[in-house]
PDB file of C-alpha atoms and ligand atoms in Angstrom:
ATOM      1  CA  MET A   1     -26.685   0.963  28.280  1.00 47.00           C
ATOM      2  CA  HIS A   2     -22.697   1.531  27.929  1.00 49.00           C
ATOM      3  CA  LYS A   3     -21.347   5.103  27.252  1.00 89.00           C
ATOM      4  CA  THR A   4     -18.421   3.776  25.243  1.00 96.00           C
ATOM      5  CA  ILE A   5     -18.655   1.206  23.512  1.00 96.00           C
ATOM      6  CA  TYR A   6     -14.804  -0.153  21.183  1.00 97.00           C
ATOM      7  CA  ILE A   7     -15.772  -2.535  17.777  1.00 97.00           C
ATOM      8  CA  SER A   8     -13.780  -4.501  15.863  1.00 97.00           C
ATOM      9  CA  ALA A   9     -15.657  -4.431  12.227  1.00 97.00           C
ATOM     10  CA  PRO A  10     -14.031  -7.318  10.099  1.00 98.00           C
ATOM     11  CA  ALA A  11     -12.648  -7.382   6.169  1.00 98.00           C
ATOM     12  CA  THR A  12     -15.108  -8.982   3.818  1.00 98.00           C
ATOM     13  CA  ILE A  13     -15.221 -10.841   0.689  1.00 98.00           C
ATOM     14  CA  ALA A  14     -17.644  -9.606  -1.678  1.00 96.00           C
ATOM     15  CA  ASN A  15     -19.137 -11.337  -4.913  1.00 95.00           C
ATOM     16  CA  LEU A  16     -17.543 -14.346  -4.037  1.00 97.00           C
ATOM     17  CA  VAL A  17     -16.699 -15.292  -7.593  1.00 97.00           C
ATOM     18  CA  CYS A  18     -19.988 -16.265  -9.209  1.00 97.00           C
ATOM     19  CA  GLY A  19     -22.400 -13.994  -6.598  1.00 97.00           C
ATOM     20  CA  PHE A  20     -21.465 -10.379  -8.075  1.00 96.00           C
ATOM     21  CA  ASP A  21     -23.655  -8.260  -5.616  1.00 94.00           C
ATOM     22  CA  VAL A  22     -25.347 -11.113  -3.862  1.00 96.00           C
ATOM     23  CA  LEU A  23     -22.945 -13.114  -2.067  1.00 98.00           C
ATOM     24  CA  GLY A  24     -20.465 -12.513   0.752  1.00 98.00           C
ATOM     25  CA  LEU A  25     -18.469 -14.008   3.442  1.00 98.00           C
ATOM     26  CA  ALA A  26     -16.921 -12.436   6.556  1.00 98.00           C
ATOM     27  CA  LEU A  27     -13.012 -12.178   7.515  1.00 98.00           C
ATOM     28  CA  GLU A  28     -10.985 -13.249  10.890  1.00 96.00           C
ATOM     29  CA  SER A  29      -8.621 -10.841   9.694  1.00 95.00           C
ATOM     30  CA  PRO A  30      -7.728  -7.752   9.085  1.00 96.00           C
ATOM     31  CA  SER A  31     -10.267  -5.502  10.570  1.00 96.00           C
ATOM     32  CA  ASP A  32     -10.966  -2.060  11.840  1.00 96.00           C
ATOM     33  CA  PRO A  33     -11.465  -1.042  15.520  1.00 96.00           C
ATOM     34  CA  MET A  34     -13.424   1.872  16.456  1.00 96.00           C
ATOM     35  CA  GLN A  35     -14.581   3.429  18.984  1.00 97.00           C
ATOM     36  CA  LEU A  36     -18.086   5.053  19.742  1.00 97.00           C
ATOM     37  CA  SER A  37     -19.238   7.346  22.394  1.00 97.00           C
ATOM     38  CA  LEU A  38     -23.337   8.315  23.544  1.00 96.00           C
ATOM     39  CA  SER A  39     -22.398  12.532  24.108  1.00 94.00           C
ATOM     40  CA  GLU A  40     -24.340  15.234  25.612  1.00 92.00           C
ATOM     41  CA  THR A  41     -23.504  17.020  22.483  1.00 92.00           C
ATOM     42  CA  ASP A  42     -26.518  16.759  19.819  1.00 94.00           C
ATOM     43  CA  GLY A  43     -25.188  15.536  16.746  1.00 95.00           C
ATOM     44  CA  LEU A  44     -22.038  13.224  15.261  1.00 96.00           C
ATOM     45  CA  ARG A  45     -18.738  14.047  14.772  1.00 96.00           C
ATOM     46  CA  ILE A  46     -16.292  12.002  13.422  1.00 96.00           C
ATOM     47  CA  HIS A  47     -12.312  11.972  13.869  1.00 93.00           C
ATOM     48  CA  HIS A  48     -10.021   9.678  12.115  1.00 90.00           C
ATOM     49  CA  THR A  49      -6.728   8.653  14.021  1.00 89.00           C
ATOM     50  CA  ASP A  50      -5.595   7.055  10.209  1.00 88.00           C
ATOM     51  CA  ASN A  51      -3.427   8.686   7.573  1.00 87.00           C
ATOM     52  CA  TYR A  52      -5.801   8.201   4.618  1.00 88.00           C
ATOM     53  CA  ALA A  53      -7.673  11.502   5.003  1.00 83.00           C
ATOM     54  CA  LEU A  54     -11.219  10.333   4.408  1.00 88.00           C
ATOM     55  CA  PRO A  55     -13.879  12.890   4.692  1.00 88.00           C
ATOM     56  CA  LEU A  56     -15.654  13.456   8.235  1.00 90.00           C
ATOM     57  CA  ALA A  57     -18.252  15.471   7.376  1.00 92.00           C
ATOM     58  CA  PRO A  58     -21.136  12.752   8.044  1.00 92.00           C
ATOM     59  CA  GLU A  59     -22.492  13.150   5.001  1.00 93.00           C
ATOM     60  CA  LYS A  60     -19.393  12.144   2.989  1.00 94.00           C
ATOM     61  CA  ASN A  61     -17.897   9.640   5.313  1.00 95.00           C
ATOM     62  CA  VAL A  62     -19.367   6.208   5.019  1.00 95.00           C
ATOM     63  CA  ALA A  63     -19.786   6.172   8.099  1.00 96.00           C
ATOM     64  CA  GLY A  64     -21.450   8.845   8.336  1.00 97.00           C
ATOM     65  CA  ALA A  65     -23.767   8.138   6.148  1.00 96.00           C
ATOM     66  CA  ALA A  66     -24.772   5.293   8.192  1.00 97.00           C
ATOM     67  CA  LEU A  67     -24.930   6.575  11.091  1.00 97.00           C
ATOM     68  CA  LEU A  68     -27.142   9.464  10.128  1.00 97.00           C
ATOM     69  CA  ALA A  69     -29.953   6.929   8.670  1.00 97.00           C
ATOM     70  CA  LEU A  70     -29.817   5.187  12.150  1.00 98.00           C
ATOM     71  CA  MET A  71     -30.452   8.784  14.000  1.00 97.00           C
ATOM     72  CA  GLN A  72     -32.832   9.399  11.356  1.00 96.00           C
ATOM     73  CA  GLU A  73     -35.037   6.420  12.346  1.00 97.00           C
ATOM     74  CA  TRP A  74     -34.326   6.909  15.969  1.00 96.00           C
ATOM     75  CA  GLY A  75     -36.457  10.074  15.453  1.00 94.00           C
ATOM     76  CA  LYS A  76     -35.038  11.310  19.356  1.00 94.00           C
ATOM     77  CA  PRO A  77     -32.127  13.799  19.502  1.00 93.00           C
ATOM     78  CA  ILE A  78     -28.486  12.073  19.862  1.00 95.00           C
ATOM     79  CA  GLY A  79     -25.431  13.046  20.271  1.00 96.00           C
ATOM     80  CA  LEU A  80     -22.445  10.532  19.058  1.00 97.00           C
ATOM     81  CA  ASP A  81     -18.513  10.627  18.458  1.00 96.00           C
ATOM     82  CA  LEU A  82     -16.899   8.332  16.161  1.00 97.00           C
ATOM     83  CA  VAL A  83     -12.802   7.395  16.067  1.00 96.00           C
ATOM     84  CA  ILE A  84     -12.091   5.305  12.791  1.00 94.00           C
ATOM     85  CA  HIS A  85      -8.731   4.014  12.917  1.00 92.00           C
ATOM     86  CA  LYS A  86      -8.644   1.861   9.574  1.00 93.00           C
ATOM     87  CA  THR A  87      -6.702  -1.011   9.399  1.00 94.00           C
ATOM     88  CA  ILE A  88      -8.473  -1.847   5.973  1.00 95.00           C
ATOM     89  CA  LYS A  89      -6.939  -0.504   3.239  1.00 93.00           C
ATOM     90  CA  PRO A  90      -9.834   1.755   1.194  1.00 92.00           C
ATOM     91  CA  GLY A  91      -9.447   0.629  -2.007  1.00 90.00           C
ATOM     92  CA  SER A  92      -8.240  -2.987  -1.349  1.00 93.00           C
ATOM     93  CA  GLY A  93     -11.189  -4.973  -2.612  1.00 94.00           C
ATOM     94  CA  LEU A  94     -11.655  -6.141   1.045  1.00 96.00           C
ATOM     95  CA  GLY A  95     -15.078  -3.967   2.138  1.00 95.00           C
ATOM     96  CA  SER A  96     -13.090  -1.147   4.105  1.00 95.00           C
ATOM     97  CA  SER A  97     -15.958   0.895   3.358  1.00 94.00           C
ATOM     98  CA  ALA A  98     -18.426  -1.874   4.404  1.00 96.00           C
ATOM     99  CA  ALA A  99     -16.138  -1.547   7.407  1.00 97.00           C
ATOM    100  CA  SER A 100     -16.672   1.585   8.734  1.00 97.00           C
ATOM    101  CA  SER A 101     -20.142   0.991   8.165  1.00 97.00           C
ATOM    102  CA  ALA A 102     -21.668  -1.749   9.317  1.00 98.00           C
ATOM    103  CA  GLY A 103     -19.093  -1.339  12.785  1.00 98.00           C
ATOM    104  CA  ALA A 104     -20.334   2.081  13.188  1.00 98.00           C
ATOM    105  CA  VAL A 105     -24.557   1.403  13.234  1.00 98.00           C
ATOM    106  CA  ALA A 106     -23.651  -2.003  14.731  1.00 98.00           C
ATOM    107  CA  GLY A 107     -21.786  -0.184  17.894  1.00 97.00           C
ATOM    108  CA  ALA A 108     -24.795   2.819  18.096  1.00 97.00           C
ATOM    109  CA  ASN A 109     -27.243   0.311  17.960  1.00 98.00           C
ATOM    110  CA  HIS A 110     -25.530  -1.830  21.166  1.00 96.00           C
ATOM    111  CA  LEU A 111     -25.430   1.800  22.887  1.00 96.00           C
ATOM    112  CA  LEU A 112     -29.446   2.773  21.902  1.00 96.00           C
ATOM    113  CA  GLY A 113     -30.546  -0.539  23.628  1.00 95.00           C
ATOM    114  CA  ASN A 114     -30.374  -2.648  20.391  1.00 97.00           C
ATOM    115  CA  PRO A 115     -33.616  -1.310  19.615  1.00 97.00           C
ATOM    116  CA  PHE A 116     -33.269  -2.181  15.446  1.00 98.00           C
ATOM    117  CA  SER A 117     -32.518  -5.838  13.860  1.00 97.00           C
ATOM    118  CA  LYS A 118     -29.751  -7.228  12.315  1.00 97.00           C
ATOM    119  CA  GLU A 119     -31.733  -6.184   8.438  1.00 97.00           C
ATOM    120  CA  ASP A 120     -32.337  -2.734   9.584  1.00 97.00           C
ATOM    121  CA  LEU A 121     -28.306  -2.532  10.695  1.00 98.00           C
ATOM    122  CA  VAL A 122     -27.486  -3.442   6.953  1.00 97.00           C
ATOM    123  CA  ARG A 123     -30.471  -0.681   5.791  1.00 97.00           C
ATOM    124  CA  PHE A 124     -28.428   1.639   7.314  1.00 97.00           C
ATOM    125  CA  ALA A 125     -25.228   0.614   6.227  1.00 97.00           C
ATOM    126  CA  MET A 126     -25.888   0.617   2.981  1.00 95.00           C
ATOM    127  CA  ASN A 127     -26.181   4.304   2.736  1.00 94.00           C
ATOM    128  CA  GLY A 128     -22.307   4.113   2.973  1.00 93.00           C
ATOM    129  CA  GLU A 129     -21.767   2.256   0.259  1.00 89.00           C
ATOM    130  CA  LYS A 130     -23.957   4.248  -1.494  1.00 89.00           C
ATOM    131  CA  VAL A 131     -21.041   7.170  -0.434  1.00 88.00           C
ATOM    132  CA  ALA A 132     -18.617   5.252  -1.147  1.00 86.00           C
ATOM    133  CA  SER A 133     -18.981   3.944  -5.652  1.00 81.00           C
ATOM    134  CA  GLY A 134     -22.517   5.379  -5.475  1.00 81.00           C
ATOM    135  CA  VAL A 135     -25.277   2.112  -5.502  1.00 80.00           C
ATOM    136  CA  LYS A 136     -26.171   0.500  -2.526  1.00 84.00           C
ATOM    137  CA  HIS A 137     -25.194  -2.838  -2.269  1.00 86.00           C
ATOM    138  CA  ALA A 138     -25.030  -5.184   0.548  1.00 94.00           C
ATOM    139  CA  ASP A 139     -22.903  -7.947  -0.658  1.00 95.00           C
ATOM    140  CA  ASN A 140     -20.190  -6.692   2.611  1.00 97.00           C
ATOM    141  CA  ILE A 141     -22.758  -5.739   4.823  1.00 97.00           C
ATOM    142  CA  ALA A 142     -24.235  -8.460   5.748  1.00 98.00           C
ATOM    143  CA  PRO A 143     -21.747 -10.698   6.007  1.00 98.00           C
ATOM    144  CA  CYS A 144     -19.899  -8.073   8.413  1.00 98.00           C
ATOM    145  CA  ILE A 145     -22.639  -7.694  10.382  1.00 98.00           C
ATOM    146  CA  TYR A 146     -23.925 -11.014  10.874  1.00 98.00           C
ATOM    147  CA  GLY A 147     -20.668 -12.978   9.903  1.00 97.00           C
ATOM    148  CA  GLY A 148     -20.138 -16.294   7.886  1.00 97.00           C
ATOM    149  CA  VAL A 149     -21.381 -16.596   3.934  1.00 98.00           C
ATOM    150  CA  THR A 150     -24.599 -14.359   3.457  1.00 98.00           C
ATOM    151  CA  LEU A 151     -26.927 -14.481   0.748  1.00 98.00           C
ATOM    152  CA  ILE A 152     -28.559 -10.562  -0.734  1.00 97.00           C
ATOM    153  CA  ARG A 153     -31.335 -12.619  -2.172  1.00 97.00           C
ATOM    154  CA  SER A 154     -32.887  -9.574  -2.977  1.00 95.00           C
ATOM    155  CA  ILE A 155     -32.702  -5.789  -1.921  1.00 92.00           C
ATOM    156  CA  HIS A 156     -36.088  -4.081  -2.519  1.00 91.00           C
ATOM    157  CA  PRO A 157     -37.256  -5.843   0.239  1.00 93.00           C
ATOM    158  CA  LEU A 158     -33.844  -6.873   1.988  1.00 95.00           C
ATOM    159  CA  ASP A 159     -33.982 -10.184   1.828  1.00 96.00           C
ATOM    160  CA  ILE A 160     -30.927 -11.385   3.449  1.00 97.00           C
ATOM    161  CA  VAL A 161     -30.350 -15.713   3.991  1.00 98.00           C
ATOM    162  CA  PRO A 162     -27.573 -16.401   6.509  1.00 97.00           C
ATOM    163  CA  ILE A 163     -25.926 -19.257   4.933  1.00 97.00           C
ATOM    164  CA  GLU A 164     -24.053 -22.499   6.336  1.00 93.00           C
ATOM    165  CA  ALA A 165     -20.243 -22.317   5.488  1.00 95.00           C
ATOM    166  CA  PRO A 166     -17.832 -25.400   6.161  1.00 96.00           C
ATOM    167  CA  PRO A 167     -14.397 -24.180   8.032  1.00 95.00           C
ATOM    168  CA  MET A 168     -12.402 -22.435   5.611  1.00 97.00           C
ATOM    169  CA  HIS A 169      -8.809 -20.925   4.755  1.00 98.00           C
ATOM    170  CA  VAL A 170      -8.864 -17.929   2.810  1.00 98.00           C
ATOM    171  CA  THR A 171      -5.503 -16.516   1.398  1.00 98.00           C
ATOM    172  CA  VAL A 172      -5.413 -13.298  -0.055  1.00 98.00           C
ATOM    173  CA  VAL A 173      -3.335 -11.017  -1.640  1.00 98.00           C
ATOM    174  CA  HIS A 174      -3.760  -7.197  -2.159  1.00 97.00           C
ATOM    175  CA  PRO A 175      -1.415  -5.851  -5.103  1.00 97.00           C
ATOM    176  CA  GLN A 176      -0.669  -2.160  -4.122  1.00 95.00           C
ATOM    177  CA  ILE A 177      -2.403  -0.432  -7.190  1.00 92.00           C
ATOM    178  CA  GLU A 178      -5.774   1.377  -6.884  1.00 84.00           C
ATOM    179  CA  VAL A 179      -9.481   0.176  -8.694  1.00 86.00           C
ATOM    180  CA  ARG A 180     -11.858   2.341  -7.716  1.00 85.00           C
ATOM    181  CA  THR A 181     -15.518   0.832  -7.433  1.00 83.00           C
ATOM    182  CA  SER A 182     -16.886   2.875  -9.489  1.00 81.00           C
ATOM    183  CA  ASP A 183     -15.183   2.780 -12.099  1.00 86.00           C
ATOM    184  CA  ALA A 184     -14.911  -1.331 -11.702  1.00 88.00           C
ATOM    185  CA  ARG A 185     -18.528  -1.176 -11.914  1.00 87.00           C
ATOM    186  CA  GLN A 186     -18.892   1.467 -14.673  1.00 88.00           C
ATOM    187  CA  ILE A 187     -17.132  -1.133 -17.116  1.00 91.00           C
ATOM    188  CA  LEU A 188     -19.468  -4.025 -16.553  1.00 92.00           C
ATOM    189  CA  ARG A 189     -21.709  -5.173 -19.744  1.00 91.00           C
ATOM    190  CA  LYS A 190     -25.091  -3.980 -19.492  1.00 92.00           C
ATOM    191  CA  GLU A 191     -26.487  -7.158 -20.708  1.00 95.00           C
ATOM    192  CA  VAL A 192     -25.737 -11.008 -20.513  1.00 96.00           C
ATOM    193  CA  GLN A 193     -26.023 -13.331 -22.505  1.00 97.00           C
ATOM    194  CA  LEU A 194     -28.935 -16.355 -21.927  1.00 98.00           C
ATOM    195  CA  LYS A 195     -25.898 -18.914 -21.978  1.00 98.00           C
ATOM    196  CA  ASN A 196     -23.565 -17.564 -19.640  1.00 98.00           C
ATOM    197  CA  ALA A 197     -26.365 -16.636 -17.653  1.00 98.00           C
ATOM    198  CA  ILE A 198     -27.634 -20.361 -17.145  1.00 98.00           C
ATOM    199  CA  ARG A 199     -23.373 -20.955 -16.433  1.00 98.00           C
ATOM    200  CA  GLN A 200     -23.582 -18.242 -13.901  1.00 98.00           C
ATOM    201  CA  TRP A 201     -26.915 -19.566 -11.646  1.00 98.00           C
ATOM    202  CA  GLY A 202     -25.975 -23.286 -12.005  1.00 98.00           C
ATOM    203  CA  ASN A 203     -23.384 -22.012 -10.084  1.00 98.00           C
ATOM    204  CA  ILE A 204     -24.319 -19.883  -7.956  1.00 98.00           C
ATOM    205  CA  ALA A 205     -26.563 -22.711  -7.040  1.00 98.00           C
ATOM    206  CA  GLY A 206     -23.767 -24.743  -6.902  1.00 98.00           C
ATOM    207  CA  LEU A 207     -21.459 -22.782  -4.321  1.00 98.00           C
ATOM    208  CA  VAL A 208     -24.969 -22.155  -1.693  1.00 98.00           C
ATOM    209  CA  ALA A 209     -25.692 -25.948  -2.191  1.00 98.00           C
ATOM    210  CA  GLY A 210     -22.092 -27.329  -1.845  1.00 98.00           C
ATOM    211  CA  LEU A 211     -21.035 -24.742   0.510  1.00 98.00           C
ATOM    212  CA  MET A 212     -24.579 -26.158   2.817  1.00 98.00           C
ATOM    213  CA  LYS A 213     -23.702 -29.382   2.178  1.00 98.00           C
ATOM    214  CA  GLY A 214     -19.808 -29.035   2.955  1.00 97.00           C
ATOM    215  CA  ASP A 215     -18.828 -30.207   0.329  1.00 98.00           C
ATOM    216  CA  TYR A 216     -15.570 -29.123  -0.503  1.00 98.00           C
ATOM    217  CA  ASN A 217     -15.091 -30.687  -3.800  1.00 98.00           C
ATOM    218  CA  LEU A 218     -18.764 -28.786  -5.048  1.00 98.00           C
ATOM    219  CA  ILE A 219     -17.571 -24.754  -3.465  1.00 98.00           C
ATOM    220  CA  GLY A 220     -14.589 -25.493  -5.501  1.00 98.00           C
ATOM    221  CA  ARG A 221     -16.140 -26.596  -8.759  1.00 98.00           C
ATOM    222  CA  SER A 222     -18.726 -23.561  -8.339  1.00 98.00           C
ATOM    223  CA  LEU A 223     -16.296 -21.148  -7.561  1.00 98.00           C
ATOM    224  CA  GLU A 224     -16.592 -20.103 -11.744  1.00 98.00           C
ATOM    225  CA  ASP A 225     -18.058 -16.193 -13.052  1.00 98.00           C
ATOM    226  CA  VAL A 226     -18.025 -16.307 -16.967  1.00 97.00           C
ATOM    227  CA  ILE A 227     -19.632 -12.894 -16.352  1.00 97.00           C
ATOM    228  CA  ILE A 228     -17.825 -10.520 -14.049  1.00 97.00           C
ATOM    229  CA  GLU A 229     -14.039 -11.430 -14.303  1.00 97.00           C
ATOM    230  CA  PRO A 230     -13.607 -11.422 -17.396  1.00 96.00           C
ATOM    231  CA  VAL A 231     -13.525  -8.263 -17.938  1.00 95.00           C
ATOM    232  CA  ARG A 232     -12.202  -6.859 -14.455  1.00 95.00           C
ATOM    233  CA  SER A 233      -9.287  -9.154 -13.762  1.00 95.00           C
ATOM    234  CA  ILE A 234      -7.967  -7.105 -16.973  1.00 93.00           C
ATOM    235  CA  LEU A 235      -7.206  -3.992 -14.555  1.00 93.00           C
ATOM    236  CA  ILE A 236      -5.710  -6.312 -12.114  1.00 96.00           C
ATOM    237  CA  PRO A 237      -1.669  -8.037 -13.451  1.00 96.00           C
ATOM    238  CA  GLY A 238      -0.816 -11.182 -12.474  1.00 97.00           C
ATOM    239  CA  PHE A 239      -4.505 -12.211 -12.157  1.00 98.00           C
ATOM    240  CA  ASP A 240      -4.400 -15.332 -14.544  1.00 97.00           C
ATOM    241  CA  GLU A 241      -0.893 -16.398 -13.604  1.00 98.00           C
ATOM    242  CA  VAL A 242      -2.073 -16.363 -10.169  1.00 98.00           C
ATOM    243  CA  LYS A 243      -5.000 -17.900 -10.329  1.00 98.00           C
ATOM    244  CA  LYS A 244      -3.410 -21.056 -12.517  1.00 98.00           C
ATOM    245  CA  ARG A 245      -0.541 -21.293 -10.373  1.00 98.00           C
ATOM    246  CA  CYS A 246      -2.760 -21.167  -6.788  1.00 98.00           C
ATOM    247  CA  LEU A 247      -5.868 -23.448  -8.516  1.00 98.00           C
ATOM    248  CA  GLU A 248      -2.760 -25.771  -8.919  1.00 98.00           C
ATOM    249  CA  ALA A 249      -1.486 -26.415  -5.824  1.00 98.00           C
ATOM    250  CA  GLY A 250      -4.458 -26.929  -4.283  1.00 98.00           C
ATOM    251  CA  ALA A 251      -6.610 -24.001  -3.543  1.00 98.00           C
ATOM    252  CA  LEU A 252     -10.913 -24.546  -3.900  1.00 98.00           C
ATOM    253  CA  GLY A 253     -10.877 -21.920  -6.481  1.00 98.00           C
ATOM    254  CA  GLY A 254     -10.962 -18.393  -5.723  1.00 98.00           C
ATOM    255  CA  GLY A 255     -11.001 -15.191  -8.103  1.00 98.00           C
ATOM    256  CA  ILE A 256     -11.330 -11.314  -7.543  1.00 98.00           C
ATOM    257  CA  SER A 257     -12.060  -9.640  -3.905  1.00 97.00           C
ATOM    258  CA  GLY A 258     -14.873  -7.233  -4.349  1.00 95.00           C
ATOM    259  CA  SER A 259     -13.938  -4.486  -6.796  1.00 93.00           C
ATOM    260  CA  GLY A 260     -10.252  -5.524  -7.172  1.00 94.00           C
ATOM    261  CA  PRO A 261      -7.243  -5.367  -6.926  1.00 96.00           C
ATOM    262  CA  SER A 262      -7.106  -7.993  -4.061  1.00 98.00           C
ATOM    263  CA  ILE A 263      -7.567 -11.529  -5.123  1.00 98.00           C
ATOM    264  CA  PHE A 264      -9.003 -13.893  -2.886  1.00 98.00           C
ATOM    265  CA  MET A 265      -7.964 -18.119  -2.617  1.00 98.00           C
ATOM    266  CA  LEU A 266     -10.245 -20.691  -0.691  1.00 98.00           C
ATOM    267  CA  ASN A 267      -8.895 -23.914   0.807  1.00 98.00           C
ATOM    268  CA  GLU A 268      -9.872 -26.345   2.415  1.00 97.00           C
ATOM    269  CA  HIS A 269      -6.752 -27.124   5.006  1.00 97.00           C
ATOM    270  CA  ARG A 270      -4.477 -24.264   6.601  1.00 97.00           C
ATOM    271  CA  GLN A 271      -1.204 -25.443   4.932  1.00 98.00           C
ATOM    272  CA  THR A 272      -2.677 -24.924   1.411  1.00 98.00           C
ATOM    273  CA  ALA A 273      -3.321 -21.849   2.176  1.00 98.00           C
ATOM    274  CA  LYS A 274       0.392 -20.998   3.402  1.00 98.00           C
ATOM    275  CA  THR A 275       1.821 -22.521   0.368  1.00 98.00           C
ATOM    276  CA  ILE A 276      -0.153 -20.632  -2.057  1.00 98.00           C
ATOM    277  CA  GLU A 277       0.750 -17.138  -0.244  1.00 98.00           C
ATOM    278  CA  LYS A 278       4.022 -17.618  -1.341  1.00 98.00           C
ATOM    279  CA  ILE A 279       3.079 -18.351  -4.606  1.00 98.00           C
ATOM    280  CA  MET A 280       1.215 -14.918  -4.893  1.00 98.00           C
ATOM    281  CA  GLN A 281       4.285 -13.345  -2.758  1.00 98.00           C
ATOM    282  CA  GLU A 282       6.206 -15.002  -5.621  1.00 98.00           C
ATOM    283  CA  ILE A 283       4.697 -13.727  -8.869  1.00 98.00           C
ATOM    284  CA  TYR A 284       3.986 -10.035  -7.644  1.00 98.00           C
ATOM    285  CA  THR A 285       7.654  -9.996  -6.346  1.00 98.00           C
ATOM    286  CA  ARG A 286       8.804 -10.857  -9.690  1.00 98.00           C
ATOM    287  CA  LEU A 287       5.979  -8.841 -10.995  1.00 97.00           C
ATOM    288  CA  GLY A 288       7.374  -5.549  -9.780  1.00 97.00           C
ATOM    289  CA  ILE A 289       4.358  -4.432  -7.423  1.00 97.00           C
ATOM    290  CA  GLU A 290       4.152  -3.968  -4.100  1.00 97.00           C
ATOM    291  CA  HIS A 291       2.052  -6.312  -1.823  1.00 97.00           C
ATOM    292  CA  LYS A 292      -0.099  -7.504   1.086  1.00 97.00           C
ATOM    293  CA  THR A 293      -1.981 -10.676   2.290  1.00 98.00           C
ATOM    294  CA  TYR A 294      -3.453 -12.617   4.672  1.00 98.00           C
ATOM    295  CA  VAL A 295      -3.864 -15.918   5.467  1.00 98.00           C
ATOM    296  CA  THR A 296      -6.879 -16.466   7.350  1.00 98.00           C
ATOM    297  CA  ALA A 297     -10.014 -18.162   8.311  1.00 96.00           C
ATOM    298  CA  VAL A 298     -14.217 -17.590   7.395  1.00 96.00           C
ATOM    299  CA  ASN A 299     -15.162 -15.064  10.876  1.00 96.00           C
ATOM    300  CA  HIS A 300     -18.445 -16.438  11.685  1.00 95.00           C
ATOM    301  CA  HIS A 301     -19.625 -13.861  14.323  1.00 95.00           C
ATOM    302  CA  GLY A 302     -19.176 -10.762  12.323  1.00 97.00           C
ATOM    303  CA  VAL A 303     -18.832  -7.347  14.059  1.00 98.00           C
ATOM    304  CA  ARG A 304     -17.413  -7.708  17.588  1.00 97.00           C
ATOM    305  CA  LEU A 305     -18.701  -5.056  20.612  1.00 97.00           C
ATOM    306  CA  SER A 306     -16.688  -4.857  23.837  1.00 95.00           C
ATOM    307  CA  ASP A 307     -16.220  -2.781  26.586  1.00 92.00           C
ATOM    308  CA  LYS A 308     -12.909  -2.849  26.268  1.00 91.00           C
ATOM    309  CA  PRO A 309     -10.742  -1.623  23.431  1.00 90.00           C
ATOM    310  CA  PHE A 310      -9.832  -4.737  21.432  1.00 87.00           C
ATOM    311  CA  THR A 311      -6.149  -5.816  21.805  1.00 77.00           C
ATOM    312  CA  GLU A 312      -5.982  -8.647  18.987  1.00 62.00           C
ATOM    313  CA  PRO A 313      -2.789  -7.352  16.527  1.00 53.00           C
ATOM    314  CA  THR A 314      -3.754  -4.719  13.266  1.00 47.00           C
ATOM    315  CA  HIS A 315      -2.794  -5.463  10.045  1.00 49.00           C
TER     316      HIS A 315
HETATM  317  N1  LIG B 401     -20.366  -5.823  -5.314  1.00 65.82           N
HETATM  318  C1  LIG B 401     -19.602  -4.914  -5.414  1.00 65.82           C
HETATM  319  C2  LIG B 401     -19.019  -4.914  -6.921  1.00 65.82           C
HETATM  320  C3  LIG B 401     -17.956  -5.204  -4.217  1.00 65.82           C
HETATM  321  O1  LIG B 401     -18.357  -6.120  -6.696  1.00 65.82           O
HETATM  322  O2  LIG B 401     -18.832  -3.934  -7.388  1.00 65.82           O
HETATM  323  C4  LIG B 401     -17.710  -4.157  -4.330  1.00 65.82           C
HETATM  324  O3  LIG B 401     -17.550  -2.811  -2.708  1.00 65.82           O
END
């Protein structure tokens, strides 16, 4: 058993356009470095070395809430010290809270000798999502823990299905505006028209089939959301232009990352992903909105653990 474990918890893209609350994908970057140590002093202590002023009281901290759930199920006294350095900006739509929660429980599981399954870890980490957005959803947590693309077929009972995916390059732009997940959920209509539901479930099935067959054309055709995106995209300046121009430039498709404000595009080729980054930068520079971009790839391993600190560049 190791006394300290170093953790690298990846950013994730939830929803994957048509799969609201049921599909998610892990990214190679950005990722959050964390450090978790066993202590002789019982209880949980949380430290942040970033400048985000996130709550440190375990029950109010997303990683803390996840760890408390794990500690309760472990059932024996245990002391843990967690150090978090956020590089995935909270509120970016890139699964920042999921990275903290999932990374923390994956690290604790390792320190305890791996008594819990990946599904258990998702269940614990969902308590962090409840703290962050008021709702337990797993579409960021599951890909963060499993890697790749995951389908959350059901939350009650938890049923997670990892989906094979072909190599894909991902371009993300994060306009530096604030969209709170709780607000972005509040504005959604509670009822859906049958004709829209039919279109949406056709797209979800098409997307899953396209990923499993490695059929880029089918993936692209299925990246359409007729339910959530028309409502939420109003909160993101430049969204329609970004989407139109990226599709014209050869992206397979994309949309709002999580509840926004980040926008992502999936690409078959890295060169297209780079071209699209320039288009995104050009649009937000013209709109006078500060922004950050990433050109990255699908992460197939999820949270990484090491006995030594990670030396990869942070974003
Ligand atoms: N599925 C969630 C949503 C992800 O879109 O509200 C945000 O964390």
